[in-house]
Coordinates of C-alpha atoms and ligand atoms in Angstrom, one line a residue:
M1333 CA -65.2 -18.4 10.9
I1334 CA -62.6 -20.0 13.2
A1335 CA -60.9 -17.7 15.6
E1336 CA -57.1 -17.7 14.9
T1337 CA -56.4 -18.5 18.5
V1338 CA -58.1 -21.8 18.1
R1339 CA -55.8 -22.9 15.3
P1340 CA -52.5 -24.4 16.3
T1341 CA -49.5 -22.7 14.8
N1342 CA -48.6 -25.7 12.6
V1343 CA -52.1 -25.6 10.9
P1344 CA -52.0 -23.3 7.8
A1345 CA -55.2 -21.2 7.3
D1346 CA -56.0 -22.9 4.0
R1347 CA -56.1 -26.3 5.7
V1348 CA -59.0 -25.4 8.0
Y1349 CA -62.4 -26.9 7.1
D1350 CA -65.0 -26.6 9.8
I1351 CA -66.9 -29.9 10.1
D1352 CA -67.9 -32.3 12.8
I1353 CA -66.7 -35.6 11.4
Y1354 CA -69.3 -37.5 13.4
A1355 CA -72.1 -35.3 12.1
P1356 CA -71.2 -33.9 8.7
S1357 CA -74.8 -33.0 8.2
P1358 CA -76.1 -32.0 11.7
E1359 CA -79.6 -31.6 10.4
G1360 CA -79.8 -35.4 9.6
R1361 CA -79.7 -34.7 5.8
D1362 CA -77.7 -36.8 3.2
Y1363 CA -74.5 -38.0 4.9
H1364 CA -72.5 -38.6 1.7
E1365 CA -73.5 -35.4 0.0
A1366 CA -72.4 -33.5 3.1
W1367 CA -68.9 -35.2 2.7
S1368 CA -68.7 -34.5 -1.0
R1369 CA -69.0 -30.8 -0.3
V1370 CA -65.4 -31.0 1.1
H1371 CA -64.1 -31.9 -2.3
A1372 CA -66.0 -29.0 -3.9
A1373 CA -64.4 -26.6 -1.5
T1374 CA -60.8 -27.7 -1.6
D1375 CA -58.4 -30.0 -3.3
K1376 CA -56.1 -30.4 -0.3
G1377 CA -55.3 -34.0 0.9
L1378 CA -55.2 -33.1 4.6
L1379 CA -57.5 -30.7 6.4
W1380 CA -58.0 -29.6 10.0
T1381 CA -61.2 -29.0 11.8
P1382 CA -61.7 -27.3 15.2
R1383 CA -64.4 -29.7 16.3
N1384 CA -64.0 -32.5 18.8
D1385 CA -60.9 -30.7 20.3
G1386 CA -59.4 -30.0 16.9
H1387 CA -57.8 -32.6 14.7
W1388 CA -56.7 -33.3 11.1
F1389 CA -58.6 -35.4 8.7
A1390 CA -57.6 -37.1 5.4
A1391 CA -59.7 -35.8 2.5
R1392 CA -58.4 -37.5 -0.6
A1393 CA -57.9 -41.1 -1.8
G1394 CA -54.1 -40.9 -1.6
T1395 CA -53.9 -39.5 1.9
I1396 CA -56.5 -41.9 3.1
T1397 CA -54.8 -45.1 1.9
T1398 CA -51.3 -43.8 3.1
I1399 CA -52.5 -42.9 6.6
L1400 CA -54.3 -46.2 7.0
S1401 CA -51.3 -48.2 5.8
D1402 CA -48.3 -46.3 7.2
Y1403 CA -48.3 -47.5 10.8
E1404 CA -44.8 -46.3 11.4
H1405 CA -46.0 -42.7 11.2
F1406 CA -49.8 -43.1 11.9
S1407 CA -50.6 -45.4 14.9
S1408 CA -53.8 -47.2 15.6
R1409 CA -53.3 -46.7 19.3
V1410 CA -56.1 -44.1 19.3
L1411 CA -59.0 -44.4 16.8
F1412 CA -61.4 -41.7 17.7
V1413 CA -61.7 -38.1 18.8
P1414 CA -61.6 -36.3 21.2
R1415 CA -58.2 -38.0 21.7
A1416 CA -58.6 -38.2 25.5
A1417 CA -61.7 -40.4 25.1
G1418 CA -60.1 -42.6 22.4
E1419 CA -57.0 -43.0 24.5
A1420 CA -58.8 -44.6 27.4
H1421 CA -59.6 -47.8 25.6
D1422 CA -57.6 -50.6 24.1
L1423 CA -59.6 -52.8 21.7
A1424 CA -57.3 -55.5 20.3
P1425 CA -56.7 -56.1 17.4
T1426 CA -57.8 -52.7 16.2
T1427 CA -55.7 -50.5 18.6
L1428 CA -52.5 -52.5 18.1
D1429 CA -49.8 -51.7 15.5
P1430 CA -47.6 -54.2 13.7
P1431 CA -45.8 -56.4 14.7
R1432 CA -48.0 -56.8 17.8
H1433 CA -51.1 -56.7 15.8
R1434 CA -50.4 -59.8 13.6
P1435 CA -51.0 -62.7 15.9
F1436 CA -54.2 -61.2 17.3
R1437 CA -55.5 -60.6 13.8
T1438 CA -54.6 -64.2 12.8
I1439 CA -57.0 -65.4 15.5
V1440 CA -59.9 -63.2 14.2
N1441 CA -59.2 -64.3 10.6
S1442 CA -59.5 -68.0 11.6
G1443 CA -63.1 -67.4 12.6
L1444 CA -64.2 -65.2 9.7
G1445 CA -62.4 -66.6 6.7
P1446 CA -64.1 -68.5 3.8
K1447 CA -63.7 -71.9 5.5
A1448 CA -65.2 -70.8 8.8
L1449 CA -68.0 -69.1 6.9
A1450 CA -69.0 -72.1 4.8
R1451 CA -71.7 -73.1 7.3
V1452 CA -73.3 -69.6 7.4
D1453 CA -72.9 -69.2 3.6
A1454 CA -75.3 -72.1 3.2
M1455 CA -77.8 -70.5 5.6
L1456 CA -77.9 -67.1 3.9
P1457 CA -80.4 -67.7 1.1
S1458 CA -83.0 -69.5 3.3
L1459 CA -82.8 -67.0 6.1
S1460 CA -82.9 -64.0 3.8
G1461 CA -85.9 -65.5 1.8
A1462 CA -87.8 -66.4 5.0
L1463 CA -87.5 -62.8 6.3
I1464 CA -88.7 -61.4 3.1
D1465 CA -91.6 -63.9 3.0
E1466 CA -92.9 -62.6 6.3
F1467 CA -93.8 -59.2 4.7
L1468 CA -94.1 -60.0 1.0
A1469 CA -97.9 -60.1 0.9
D1470 CA -98.1 -56.8 2.7
G1471 CA -97.0 -54.9 -0.4
G1472 CA -94.5 -52.9 1.7
C1473 CA -92.2 -52.9 4.7
N1474 CA -90.0 -50.9 6.9
F1475 CA -86.9 -52.4 5.4
T1476 CA -84.6 -51.1 8.2
R1477 CA -86.6 -52.6 11.0
Q1478 CA -88.1 -55.7 9.3
Y1479 CA -85.0 -56.9 7.4
A1480 CA -81.7 -54.9 7.8
E1481 CA -81.8 -55.0 11.6
L1482 CA -82.5 -58.8 11.6
F1483 CA -80.7 -60.5 8.8
P1484 CA -77.0 -59.8 9.4
I1485 CA -77.5 -59.9 13.2
R1486 CA -79.0 -63.4 13.1
I1487 CA -76.1 -64.5 10.9
F1488 CA -73.6 -63.0 13.2
M1489 CA -75.2 -64.6 16.3
T1490 CA -74.7 -67.9 14.6
I1491 CA -71.0 -67.1 13.9
V1492 CA -70.4 -66.3 17.6
D1493 CA -72.9 -69.0 18.8
L1494 CA -75.0 -66.8 21.0
P1495 CA -78.8 -66.9 21.3
V1496 CA -80.6 -64.7 18.8
A1497 CA -82.9 -63.6 21.6
D1498 CA -79.8 -61.7 23.1
A1499 CA -79.2 -59.8 19.9
P1500 CA -81.3 -56.7 20.7
T1501 CA -79.5 -56.1 24.0
L1502 CA -76.1 -56.4 22.4
K1503 CA -77.0 -54.4 19.4
A1504 CA -78.3 -51.5 21.6
F1505 CA -74.9 -51.4 23.4
A1506 CA -72.9 -51.7 20.1
D1507 CA -75.0 -48.8 18.6
Q1508 CA -74.0 -46.6 21.5
T1509 CA -70.3 -47.2 20.8
T1510 CA -70.6 -46.3 17.1
R1511 CA -73.5 -43.8 16.9
P1512 CA -74.1 -42.5 20.4
D1513 CA -77.5 -40.8 20.9
G1514 CA -76.6 -39.2 24.3
T1515 CA -78.5 -41.7 26.3
M1516 CA -75.4 -43.7 27.4
S1517 CA -71.7 -42.9 27.6
Y1518 CA -69.1 -44.9 25.6
E1519 CA -67.8 -46.4 28.9
D1520 CA -71.3 -47.6 29.9
A1521 CA -71.9 -49.2 26.5
L1522 CA -68.5 -51.0 26.8
R1523 CA -69.4 -52.0 30.4
G1524 CA -72.7 -53.4 29.2
I1525 CA -71.0 -55.5 26.5
N1526 CA -68.3 -56.7 28.9
A1527 CA -70.8 -57.7 31.6
Y1528 CA -72.6 -59.8 29.0
L1529 CA -69.4 -61.4 27.7
E1530 CA -67.8 -62.3 31.0
P1531 CA -69.7 -65.5 31.7
V1532 CA -69.6 -66.4 28.0
I1533 CA -65.8 -66.1 27.9
E1534 CA -65.5 -68.2 31.1
A1535 CA -67.8 -70.9 29.7
R1536 CA -65.8 -71.2 26.5
R1537 CA -62.4 -71.3 28.0
G1538 CA -60.7 -74.7 27.3
G1539 CA -63.5 -75.8 25.1
D1540 CA -63.3 -77.0 21.5
G1541 CA -66.0 -74.8 20.0
E1542 CA -65.6 -73.8 16.4
D1543 CA -67.5 -70.4 16.8
L1544 CA -65.6 -67.1 16.6
L1545 CA -65.7 -66.4 20.3
S1546 CA -64.3 -69.8 21.2
K1547 CA -61.6 -69.3 18.7
I1548 CA -60.7 -66.0 20.3
V1549 CA -60.9 -67.2 23.9
N1550 CA -58.7 -70.2 23.2
G1551 CA -56.5 -68.4 20.8
Q1552 CA -52.7 -68.2 21.3
V1553 CA -50.4 -65.3 21.0
N1554 CA -46.6 -66.1 21.0
G1555 CA -47.5 -69.6 22.4
E1556 CA -49.6 -68.2 25.3
I1557 CA -53.4 -68.5 25.6
L1558 CA -55.0 -65.0 25.5
D1559 CA -55.5 -63.6 29.0
N1560 CA -59.0 -62.5 30.1
E1561 CA -58.4 -58.8 29.3
K1562 CA -57.2 -59.3 25.7
A1563 CA -59.9 -62.0 25.1
M1564 CA -62.5 -59.5 26.3
E1565 CA -61.2 -56.7 24.0
M1566 CA -61.2 -59.0 21.0
C1567 CA -64.7 -60.4 21.6
T1568 CA -66.0 -56.8 22.2
Q1569 CA -64.3 -55.6 19.0
V1570 CA -65.9 -58.4 16.8
L1571 CA -69.3 -57.8 18.4
I1572 CA -69.1 -54.0 17.6
G1573 CA -67.9 -54.8 14.0
G1574 CA -70.4 -57.5 13.4
L1575 CA -73.5 -55.9 14.8
D1576 CA -73.6 -52.5 13.4
T1577 CA -72.1 -52.3 9.9
V1578 CA -73.9 -54.5 7.4
V1579 CA -77.2 -53.4 9.0
N1580 CA -76.5 -49.9 7.8
M1581 CA -75.0 -50.8 4.5
L1582 CA -78.2 -52.8 3.7
S1583 CA -80.4 -49.8 4.4
F1584 CA -78.2 -47.5 2.2
M1585 CA -78.5 -50.1 -0.6
M1586 CA -82.2 -50.3 -0.5
L1587 CA -82.7 -46.6 -0.1
F1588 CA -80.7 -46.2 -3.3
L1589 CA -82.5 -48.9 -5.2
G1590 CA -85.9 -47.7 -4.0
T1591 CA -85.2 -44.4 -5.7
H1592 CA -83.5 -45.7 -8.9
E1593 CA -85.8 -48.0 -10.8
E1594 CA -83.5 -48.3 -13.8
H1595 CA -80.8 -49.9 -11.6
Q1596 CA -83.3 -52.3 -10.1
R1597 CA -84.4 -53.3 -13.6
E1598 CA -80.9 -53.9 -14.8
L1599 CA -79.9 -55.9 -11.7
A1600 CA -83.1 -58.0 -11.6
Q1601 CA -82.7 -58.9 -15.2
D1602 CA -79.0 -59.7 -15.1
R1603 CA -77.9 -61.0 -11.7
S1604 CA -74.3 -61.4 -12.9
R1605 CA -74.0 -57.6 -12.5
I1606 CA -74.7 -57.8 -8.7
P1607 CA -71.1 -58.2 -7.5
L1608 CA -69.9 -55.1 -9.4
F1609 CA -73.0 -53.2 -8.2
I1610 CA -72.1 -54.1 -4.6
N1611 CA -68.6 -52.8 -5.1
E1612 CA -69.9 -49.6 -6.6
L1613 CA -72.3 -49.3 -3.7
F1614 CA -69.4 -49.7 -1.2
R1615 CA -67.6 -46.9 -3.1
R1616 CA -70.6 -44.5 -3.1
F1617 CA -71.9 -45.2 0.4
S1618 CA -68.9 -45.9 2.6
I1619 CA -70.0 -45.6 6.2
A1620 CA -67.0 -45.9 8.6
T1621 CA -64.8 -43.2 10.1
T1622 CA -61.6 -44.4 11.8
G1623 CA -58.5 -42.5 12.9
R1624 CA -54.8 -42.7 13.6
M1625 CA -52.4 -40.9 16.0
V1626 CA -49.3 -39.2 14.7
V1627 CA -46.3 -41.1 16.1
E1628 CA -43.6 -38.4 15.8
D1629 CA -43.3 -35.0 14.3
Y1630 CA -43.6 -35.6 10.6
S1631 CA -44.0 -33.6 7.4
F1632 CA -46.8 -35.0 5.3
D1633 CA -48.9 -33.6 2.4
G1634 CA -47.1 -30.3 2.8
V1635 CA -47.9 -29.8 6.5
D1636 CA -45.9 -30.3 9.7
L1637 CA -47.7 -32.8 11.8
K1638 CA -46.9 -33.0 15.5
A1639 CA -46.5 -36.2 17.6
G1640 CA -49.7 -37.0 19.3
E1641 CA -52.0 -35.2 16.9
M1642 CA -55.0 -37.1 15.6
V1643 CA -55.7 -37.6 11.9
M1644 CA -59.2 -38.9 11.3
V1645 CA -60.1 -40.9 8.2
P1646 CA -63.7 -40.7 7.0
T1647 CA -63.7 -43.5 4.5
A1648 CA -66.5 -41.9 2.5
L1649 CA -64.0 -39.3 1.3
H1650 CA -62.1 -41.9 -0.7
G1651 CA -65.0 -43.3 -2.7
L1652 CA -66.3 -39.8 -3.3
D1653 CA -63.0 -38.3 -4.5
P1654 CA -63.6 -37.1 -8.0
Q1655 CA -59.8 -37.3 -8.8
V1656 CA -60.0 -41.1 -8.7
N1657 CA -63.8 -41.8 -9.3
P1658 CA -65.2 -39.3 -11.9
D1659 CA -68.7 -38.1 -11.3
P1660 CA -68.6 -39.7 -7.8
L1661 CA -72.2 -39.2 -6.6
R1662 CA -73.5 -41.2 -9.6
V1663 CA -73.9 -45.0 -9.1
D1664 CA -72.5 -46.2 -12.4
L1665 CA -73.0 -49.9 -13.2
E1666 CA -70.4 -49.5 -16.0
R1667 CA -67.7 -48.0 -13.7
K1668 CA -64.6 -50.1 -14.5
A1669 CA -62.8 -49.8 -11.2
A1670 CA -64.6 -48.3 -8.2
R1671 CA -61.8 -47.1 -5.9
H1672 CA -62.7 -46.9 -2.2
S1673 CA -61.6 -47.7 1.3
V1674 CA -64.9 -48.9 2.6
F1675 CA -63.1 -51.7 4.6
G1676 CA -60.0 -49.7 5.3
S1677 CA -56.5 -50.3 4.0
G1678 CA -53.3 -52.0 5.2
N1679 CA -52.9 -54.3 8.2
H1680 CA -56.3 -53.5 9.7
T1681 CA -58.4 -54.0 6.6
C1682 CA -61.7 -55.4 7.7
P1683 CA -61.8 -59.2 8.3
G1684 CA -65.6 -59.1 7.9
S1685 CA -65.5 -57.9 4.3
H1686 CA -66.1 -61.4 2.9
L1687 CA -69.1 -61.9 5.1
A1688 CA -70.5 -58.4 4.3
R1689 CA -70.3 -59.1 0.5
L1690 CA -72.0 -62.5 1.0
E1691 CA -74.9 -61.0 2.9
L1692 CA -75.6 -58.2 0.4
R1693 CA -75.4 -60.6 -2.5
A1694 CA -77.8 -63.1 -0.8
T1695 CA -80.2 -60.2 0.0
L1696 CA -80.4 -58.9 -3.6
D1697 CA -80.8 -62.4 -5.0
Q1698 CA -83.6 -63.3 -2.7
W1699 CA -85.3 -59.9 -3.0
F1700 CA -85.3 -59.8 -6.8
D1701 CA -86.6 -63.4 -6.8
R1702 CA -89.7 -62.1 -5.1
I1703 CA -89.9 -58.3 -5.6
P1704 CA -88.4 -57.3 -9.0
A1705 CA -89.8 -53.7 -8.8
F1706 CA -90.3 -51.5 -5.7
R1707 CA -89.9 -48.0 -4.6
L1708 CA -89.3 -45.8 -1.5
A1709 CA -92.6 -45.4 0.2
P1710 CA -93.8 -41.8 -0.4
G1711 CA -94.2 -39.3 2.4
Q1712 CA -91.8 -41.0 4.8
P1713 CA -88.6 -39.0 5.0
V1714 CA -85.5 -40.9 6.0
R1715 CA -83.1 -39.5 8.5
Y1716 CA -79.3 -39.9 8.3
A1717 CA -77.1 -40.3 11.4
G1718 CA -73.3 -39.8 11.5
G1719 CA -71.0 -41.4 13.9
I1720 CA -68.0 -43.9 13.8
V1721 CA -70.4 -45.9 11.6
A1722 CA -73.0 -43.8 9.7
G1723 CA -76.6 -45.0 9.4
V1724 CA -79.9 -44.2 7.8
S1725 CA -83.2 -44.9 9.7
D1726 CA -86.5 -46.2 8.6
V1727 CA -86.1 -46.9 4.9
S1728 CA -89.7 -47.9 4.0
L1729 CA -90.4 -49.6 0.7
T1730 CA -93.5 -50.3 -1.2
W1731 CA -94.3 -52.7 -4.2
Ligands
HEM2325 C1 -70.2 -53.3 5.4 C2 -69.8 -53.8 6.5 C3 -68.5 -53.3 7.1 C4 -67.7 -52.2 7.0 C5 -68.0 -51.0 6.2 C6 -66.5 -52.3 7.9 C7 -65.5 -51.4 8.0 C8 -64.3 -51.6 8.6 C9 -63.2 -50.7 8.6 C10 -63.1 -49.4 7.8 C11 -62.2 -51.3 9.3 C12 -60.8 -50.8 9.5 C13 -60.6 -49.9 10.8 C14 -59.3 -49.3 10.9 O1 -58.4 -49.5 10.1 O2 -59.0 -48.6 11.9 C15 -62.7 -52.5 9.9 C16 -62.1 -53.3 10.8 C17 -62.7 -54.4 11.4 N1 -63.9 -55.0 11.2 FE1 -65.2 -54.3 9.8 N2 -66.6 -53.5 8.5 C18 -67.8 -54.2 8.1 C19 -68.2 -55.4 8.5 C20 -67.6 -56.2 9.5 C21 -68.1 -57.4 10.1 C22 -69.4 -58.1 9.5 C23 -67.3 -57.8 11.1 C24 -67.4 -59.0 12.0 C25 -68.1 -60.0 11.8 C26 -66.2 -56.8 11.2 C27 -65.2 -56.8 12.1 C28 -64.1 -56.0 12.0 C29 -62.9 -56.1 12.9 C30 -62.7 -57.2 14.0 C31 -62.0 -55.1 12.5 C32 -60.7 -54.9 13.2 C33 -59.6 -55.5 12.3 C34 -58.1 -55.2 12.7 O3 -57.9 -54.3 13.5 O4 -57.2 -55.9 12.3 N3 -66.5 -55.8 10.2 N4 -64.0 -52.7 9.5

């Protein structure tokens, strides 16, 4: 029970739900089932938890999409809690609201759109196939370590034109910003990324490179080349986004397929169903939690929000909302319209979504070409981790 004194006066008692949004299952059990318990307990669209200094969180499809899109009332200036920690860092374009956000976002789009990705698109099947071939004859693999942590990162290092050998260092820092394990502070992780990027930014200034970092460093906002500070923020943001998201989605995907042989069979036999399956997977296993800061006192969903309060948005709660996706824990290959916010909503909708879909698609195609039937290796329990981006460790498969 929460002591009444902890609850601010504008928080009605029936809006309190005690959960650590960065560890909905502190014991490391199923992350998404832990979230779905919120819907079993209450039908409210906006809830409040005393954890992480106390904050609101959006719990239903409608409140999630509104909060992510309505920048006039819900600002991206602070994206995580406790607010004091989130406040200390600007990370363009993510922490900017419209209209400032738009020109920064245009620069990111230019390096991640279909045209820019044509080169990597062509590499996806061969790189994916080569990685699988390395362990195919073994009859099993630690999918997380031997595939998920390698494939999207190698692709990403090509997009930013950095040596693959540097990936582990950068990934270790990126992980500490999204799923800290207590070994390093958020500030130290950012400092690590910045120290790595400084000479890279300097070297790419004024060049004509086509890679994403060159496009950022030489990008223009209102006719002016980006200054070092904003260039650093943007490069850092794409590194964090690119190094620690698809990795986790891949592991959730193979954990699911490794325990659902009928889905494997159907997809292996009819590959045309893969894109719909991927969308259903995004719905069922959304992994990111973002946030917004209330701009001014505002009545929303029947409660009085105060300027400066934080409203967090666990995207998992959209896809798992039974009001818009009946029987939400079931992965249903026949589901007509899987509704979710896996990539957010509104102006900040993820610019990497096209790449993420391409990578999952290539993986399934190459995998089923070689391994049409497989299962989760027995006796090796997986462990879930929450955070700004949720993960699952050591998904081991056997065939
Ligand atoms: C399955 C994989 C991914 C998921 C689930 C995901 C999720 C998200 C979400 C929910 C947001 C919106 C955050 C907000 O509104 O506050 C976002 C933004 C962003 N993502 Fe992703 N992402 C993924 C892959 C990627 C990749 C591969 C990249 C880069 C290569 C990337 C780069 C970014 C950037 C730069 C933003 C900020 C956009 C802006 O503020 O305008 N993401 N992502």
